[in-house]
Amino acid sequence: MDTSQIEKQIKDIEDEIFNTQKNKATEHHIGKLKAKLAKLRNEIDKRKSAGAKGKGFAIKKSGDATVGLIGFPSIGKSTLMNKLTDADSRVGSYDFTTINVIPGIMNHNGARIQLLDFPGLISGASEGKGRGREILSAIRNVDLVLFMIDAQHENHLDLMTLELQKAGLRLNQRKPDVVVKRTGQGGINVTAATKLTYLNEELIKSIASEYVINANIIVRDDITEDQLIDVFIQNIVYVPAIVIINKIDLVSKEVLLNQINKIKQKSWKLIEISALKRKGLDRLRDIIFSELKLMRIYMKPVGKQIDYNEPLILREGNTVNDACENLHRDFKNKFRYATVTGTSAKHDSQKVGLDHKLKDKDILTIVTTR
Ligand SMILES: Nc1nc2c(ncn2[C@@H]2O[C@H](COP(=O)(O)OP(=O)(O)O)[C@@H](O)[C@H]2O)c(=O)[nH]1
Ligand SMILES: [Mg+2]
């Protein structure tokens, strides 16, 4: 089948789903249609990205973490970027031959956080409009998405979410706990290890049968139809995101509250700012730092002062071992013990080993053999 035929099929299935009323009698049919649709979209993605290979959509990362700033054109991305990053860090833009991404470094809490100013996305981006495919593919590699919307446009959030969804990006979602073990025979067996509110075993079988013939499927999360389909598609990425409402200086309190309430229903982290008027930027910096789950570790070399100026930047969950690996390999090779003062310690200067989990603002001393 050539690409245009697949695109036609996609369109037909989309129409059919749209026109079918969902009820008990049609849910199997719709489930199957959705699964087919996802498969076809995946096929198109594979073909188009194969054509684009070698153009290098991979982002050159630098700093302690990478954050992508995305949104429709003219919502204030570049304005915000200019306020958050040092001018001399914005030298040179990445040329993905087709899209232009401007990197900058934001220094906050001793961390160097790379911000990427992506070209504006437009409706239809996931189908390739406005270089959308390239942009969406580059976004897949960031540690955090700043999802920027204009306070004046209530529908921006839904429109953008749809484009990201179609491009296989899942914002603020956990990868569902579903195990699919392919087997040689016996058909499809489903075990639900939790109470299912959106799906039942028959529906799961019927969706799964679009992808597998023989398999044991264990479902441990109360997932939706779409989440189940994600399990079978290869190219899904899960990225944390913050919603930024910009240009709050241009709307009334009522309009803003309306937007805020809508986003709150999704229980996404949200911040209102005016990039132009520099409103809310300090809070934004703090939120970026905490959503990246970065930790400041203040090093205290044996017999010396605590270094509060240049903390070691680690990620939540990191251990003394990670600290050693970040500092110098000798710290690990010659490690005797460490002492920690701070939130992760039971008492000041607690003696700990390599597997001790650190917390933000801990003071750490590593003692090595000579
Ligand atoms: N009133 C107001 N205008 C803004 C704000 N942020 C950006 N703008 C303006 O919106 C326009 C587009 O901004 P720009 O940063 O180029 O948007 P981008 O296309 O998303 O990078 C410019 O005229 C900015 O001055 C804001 O917070 N309030
Ligand atoms: Mg711009």
XYZ file of C-alpha atoms and ligand atoms in Angstrom:
399
model
C 0.000 0.000 0.000
C 1.365 3.433 -0.786
C 1.333 6.286 1.672
C -1.579 8.152 0.174
C -3.730 5.013 0.359
C -2.895 4.665 4.034
C -3.729 8.310 4.598
C -7.075 7.772 2.913
C -7.766 4.780 5.175
C -6.865 6.839 8.226
C -9.289 9.543 7.170
C -12.059 6.964 6.605
C -11.575 5.353 9.990
C -11.455 8.732 11.716
C -14.767 9.593 10.066
C -16.309 6.293 11.034
C -15.273 6.670 14.681
C -16.585 10.200 14.690
C -19.933 9.117 13.256
C -20.477 6.042 15.399
C -22.393 6.601 18.574
C -20.585 4.954 21.426
C -22.576 2.454 23.463
C -22.315 -1.123 24.724
C -23.192 -2.539 21.321
C -20.561 -0.559 19.421
C -17.707 -0.435 21.913
C -15.923 -3.467 20.493
C -16.170 -2.111 17.005
C -14.871 1.318 18.037
C -12.076 -0.261 20.048
C -10.969 -2.201 16.993
C -11.206 0.863 14.776
C -9.043 2.843 17.189
C -6.468 0.073 17.251
C -6.406 -0.036 13.436
C -6.082 3.732 13.309
C -3.118 3.722 15.691
C -1.447 1.016 13.603
C -1.864 2.973 10.385
C -0.630 6.212 11.949
C 2.373 4.350 13.255
C 3.077 3.018 9.769
C 2.942 6.523 8.295
C 5.266 7.771 11.022
C 7.761 5.025 10.271
C 7.783 5.810 6.572
C 8.085 9.548 6.975
C 10.798 9.375 9.598
C 12.726 6.862 7.491
C 12.746 9.464 4.733
C 14.005 12.078 7.129
C 16.800 9.892 8.497
C 20.239 11.384 8.590
C 18.899 14.866 9.025
C 19.532 14.426 12.722
C 16.558 15.447 14.774
C 18.433 14.532 17.912
C 18.997 17.480 20.180
C 22.459 18.338 21.302
C 21.902 18.409 25.030
C 23.880 20.517 27.400
C 23.565 21.535 31.039
C 21.969 19.514 33.833
C 18.599 19.074 32.089
C 16.807 20.063 28.890
C 13.464 21.839 28.712
C 11.455 22.425 25.531
C 9.294 25.507 25.086
C 6.389 24.771 22.767
C 3.161 26.397 21.651
C 1.374 28.080 18.779
C 3.206 30.896 16.960
C 3.263 34.374 18.535
C 2.261 33.336 22.032
C 5.482 34.710 23.522
C 7.936 31.806 23.503
C 10.897 33.835 22.320
C 10.017 36.692 24.657
C 10.034 34.314 27.632
C 13.230 32.657 26.450
C 14.959 36.030 26.348
C 13.901 36.840 29.903
C 14.918 33.483 31.373
C 18.273 32.839 29.724
C 21.577 34.671 29.452
C 22.025 36.495 26.186
C 25.468 35.009 25.614
C 24.116 31.483 26.100
C 21.842 31.875 23.094
C 24.628 31.892 20.557
C 23.883 29.935 17.448
C 20.764 27.964 16.786
C 20.507 24.325 15.989
C 19.737 23.886 12.397
C 17.878 20.663 11.870
C 18.156 21.621 8.199
C 14.423 22.121 8.253
C 13.611 23.533 11.654
C 15.361 26.087 13.735
C 15.629 25.538 17.464
C 17.242 28.210 19.593
C 18.972 26.953 22.729
C 19.736 29.017 25.801
C 20.933 28.350 29.331
C 18.964 29.334 32.407
C 20.977 29.368 35.624
C 18.865 28.608 38.656
C 19.666 27.243 42.116
C 23.150 26.443 40.879
C 21.817 24.307 38.022
C 22.409 24.997 34.352
C 19.137 24.260 32.623
C 19.017 24.192 28.845
C 15.919 25.797 27.333
C 15.010 25.109 23.716
C 12.836 27.596 21.864
C 11.003 25.529 19.257
C 9.245 26.958 16.205
C 5.516 27.426 16.732
C 3.294 24.404 16.274
C 0.097 24.738 14.298
C -3.025 22.620 13.955
C -2.176 19.722 11.687
C 1.432 19.676 12.930
C 1.294 15.926 13.593
C 0.432 15.381 9.929
C 3.397 17.487 8.914
C 1.957 20.975 8.610
C 4.472 23.753 9.299
C 7.333 21.263 9.721
C 5.293 19.878 12.613
C 6.649 16.367 12.227
C 10.234 17.493 12.702
C 9.334 19.731 15.620
C 7.333 17.022 17.374
C 10.078 14.506 16.820
C 12.682 16.788 18.392
C 10.424 17.455 21.399
C 10.449 13.751 22.224
C 13.950 14.068 23.665
C 13.440 16.782 26.264
C 13.230 16.175 30.016
C 10.332 18.589 30.502
C 7.893 20.341 28.188
C 6.793 23.909 28.854
C 3.450 23.954 27.172
C 2.645 27.582 26.518
C -0.802 28.929 25.789
C -2.204 32.404 25.301
C -4.557 33.655 28.019
C -6.758 35.034 25.260
C -7.294 31.698 23.482
C -9.245 29.164 25.412
C -8.995 26.363 22.845
C -5.187 26.352 22.537
C -4.674 23.718 25.182
C -6.994 21.162 23.569
C -5.726 21.794 20.057
C -2.093 21.379 21.069
C -2.752 18.344 23.227
C -4.360 16.690 20.229
C -1.318 17.281 18.026
C 1.040 15.915 20.666
C -1.238 12.953 21.282
C -1.262 12.066 17.583
C 2.514 12.336 17.457
C 2.879 9.726 20.194
C 3.782 12.159 22.971
C 2.018 11.587 26.286
C 2.271 14.491 28.654
C 2.050 13.955 32.401
C 1.047 10.328 31.985
C 2.685 7.342 33.541
C 3.460 4.399 31.340
C 0.598 1.997 32.066
C 1.495 -1.228 33.843
C 0.488 -3.791 31.261
C 2.620 -6.805 30.404
C 2.198 -8.545 27.057
C 3.936 -11.905 26.792
C 3.743 -13.325 23.294
C 3.197 -17.074 23.213
C 3.298 -19.704 20.485
C -0.290 -20.859 20.867
C -3.442 -20.628 22.939
C -4.877 -17.373 21.659
C -5.101 -14.260 23.794
C -5.514 -14.595 27.552
C -6.235 -11.580 29.683
C -5.663 -11.316 33.418
C -6.907 -8.203 35.140
C -4.906 -7.686 38.326
C -6.958 -4.641 39.257
C -10.544 -3.469 38.976
C -11.218 -2.161 35.472
C -13.651 0.699 35.028
C -13.099 1.586 31.369
C -12.394 -1.805 29.848
C -13.397 -5.412 30.250
C -11.563 -8.584 29.314
C -13.511 -9.078 26.089
C -12.781 -5.556 24.901
C -9.104 -5.938 25.759
C -8.970 -9.162 23.758
C -10.643 -7.576 20.822
C -8.249 -4.598 20.718
C -5.221 -6.811 21.334
C -6.198 -9.083 18.466
C -5.313 -6.250 16.077
C -1.695 -6.638 17.181
C -1.104 -10.151 18.469
C -2.405 -13.648 17.823
C -1.167 -15.525 20.863
C -0.312 -13.700 24.057
C -0.797 -13.553 27.808
C -1.739 -10.065 28.852
C -1.608 -8.892 32.457
C -3.251 -5.557 33.198
C -2.249 -3.988 36.504
C -3.573 -0.446 35.964
C -7.108 0.760 35.437
C -6.407 1.887 31.888
C -8.503 3.358 29.102
C -8.847 2.078 25.544
C -6.302 4.627 24.299
C -3.793 3.645 26.959
C -4.160 -0.011 25.990
C -3.481 0.794 22.343
C -0.367 2.726 23.438
C 0.985 -0.476 24.940
C 1.081 -2.079 21.489
C 2.524 0.883 19.597
C 6.289 1.212 19.642
C 6.817 4.947 19.422
C 5.093 6.354 22.488
C 7.082 8.615 24.817
C 5.999 9.853 28.225
C 7.161 13.375 29.075
C 6.334 15.571 32.074
C 4.892 18.976 31.248
C 3.896 22.295 32.801
C 1.243 24.549 31.320
C 2.196 28.216 31.117
C -0.570 30.748 30.527
C 1.104 33.806 29.040
C -0.066 37.349 28.366
C -2.151 37.555 31.526
C -1.721 41.328 31.280
C -4.148 41.270 28.357
C -7.144 39.516 29.936
C -9.613 40.134 32.728
C -9.591 38.173 35.969
C -12.723 36.281 34.879
C -11.258 35.113 31.589
C -8.088 33.997 33.331
C -9.985 32.135 36.060
C -11.995 30.358 33.432
C -8.815 29.121 31.727
C -7.270 28.100 35.023
C -10.299 26.068 36.048
C -10.334 24.240 32.752
C -6.708 23.214 33.053
C -7.123 22.286 36.711
C -9.531 19.560 35.627
C -6.597 17.849 33.953
C -4.655 18.260 37.198
C -1.624 19.493 35.322
C 0.865 21.830 36.942
C 0.006 25.338 35.865
C 1.476 28.816 36.096
C 0.226 32.181 34.871
C 2.758 34.717 33.668
C 3.352 37.773 31.590
C 6.644 37.264 29.805
C 6.597 40.820 28.531
C 5.892 42.390 31.943
C 8.138 39.893 33.759
C 5.292 38.690 35.972
C 5.508 35.250 37.573
C 8.996 34.499 36.268
C 10.621 33.760 39.635
C 7.907 31.273 40.451
C 8.286 29.761 36.993
C 12.030 29.215 37.524
C 11.305 27.432 40.815
C 8.630 25.259 39.242
C 10.901 24.248 36.361
C 13.596 23.268 38.858
C 11.241 21.211 41.001
C 9.416 19.545 38.086
C 12.759 18.436 36.678
C 13.233 16.820 40.076
C 16.696 18.281 40.395
C 18.564 18.245 43.694
C 21.318 20.519 44.984
C 23.998 18.659 46.863
C 26.426 20.904 48.736
C 29.834 19.315 48.881
C 32.014 19.628 51.942
C 35.505 18.335 51.253
C 37.192 16.790 54.297
C 38.525 19.587 56.528
C 37.164 22.352 54.291
C 34.172 24.711 54.081
C 30.817 23.773 52.566
C 30.580 24.897 48.932
C 27.225 26.660 48.690
C 28.076 28.401 45.426
C 28.426 25.497 43.078
C 26.240 22.615 44.239
C 26.466 19.259 42.577
C 23.214 18.884 40.620
C 21.603 15.446 40.749
C 18.147 13.970 40.105
C 15.588 12.836 42.678
C 16.336 9.269 43.699
C 20.077 9.598 43.101
C 22.453 8.084 45.633
C 25.915 8.755 47.030
C 27.097 6.455 44.268
C 25.616 8.786 41.632
C 27.307 11.717 43.340
C 30.657 9.925 43.145
C 30.185 9.103 39.484
C 29.371 12.728 38.735
C 32.400 14.063 40.579
C 35.325 11.887 39.602
C 35.713 8.161 39.186
C 38.363 8.109 41.907
C 35.701 8.908 44.468
C 34.077 5.587 43.748
C 37.239 3.579 43.333
C 38.680 4.804 46.621
C 35.401 5.212 48.491
C 35.486 4.444 52.230
C 32.297 6.122 53.465
C 30.378 9.372 53.223
C 28.775 11.674 55.771
C 25.501 13.449 55.152
C 23.792 16.342 56.912
C 20.307 17.351 55.800
C 16.875 15.980 54.974
C 18.059 12.487 54.024
C 20.108 12.035 57.189
C 18.877 10.695 60.525
C 21.206 13.122 62.309
C 23.968 15.551 61.398
C 27.023 13.977 59.789
C 25.368 10.575 59.494
C 27.807 7.993 58.189
C 26.434 6.335 55.021
C 27.426 4.052 52.164
C 27.221 4.290 48.377
C 23.577 3.240 48.210
C 22.312 6.029 50.483
C 19.608 8.091 48.750
C 20.262 11.819 48.858
C 17.748 14.673 49.160
C 17.726 18.262 47.907
C 20.142 20.535 49.821
C 21.989 17.719 51.578
C 25.549 18.461 52.637
C 27.835 15.654 51.557
C 31.381 14.672 52.461
C 33.049 11.755 50.742
C 35.879 10.061 52.567
C 38.299 8.087 50.419
C 41.354 5.951 51.020
C 44.571 7.717 50.203
N 0.989 41.891 26.167
C 1.905 40.928 26.098
N 2.535 40.665 24.950
C 3.444 39.675 24.912
C 3.750 38.899 26.048
N 4.686 37.990 25.706
C 4.969 38.215 24.397
N 4.230 39.221 23.912
C 4.221 39.754 22.553
O 3.700 38.786 21.655
C 4.352 38.869 20.391
C 4.924 37.533 19.978
O 5.952 37.179 20.892
P 7.095 36.138 20.540
O 7.916 35.985 21.778
O 7.810 36.509 19.312
O 6.228 34.841 20.278
P 6.673 33.388 19.728
O 6.283 33.344 18.295
O 5.873 32.434 20.524
O 8.143 33.249 19.936
C 5.420 39.963 20.541
O 4.908 41.167 20.022
C 5.609 40.059 22.051
O 6.033 41.317 22.458
C 3.048 39.170 27.267
O 3.235 38.558 28.313
N 2.120 40.195 27.230
Mg 9.622 32.824 18.444
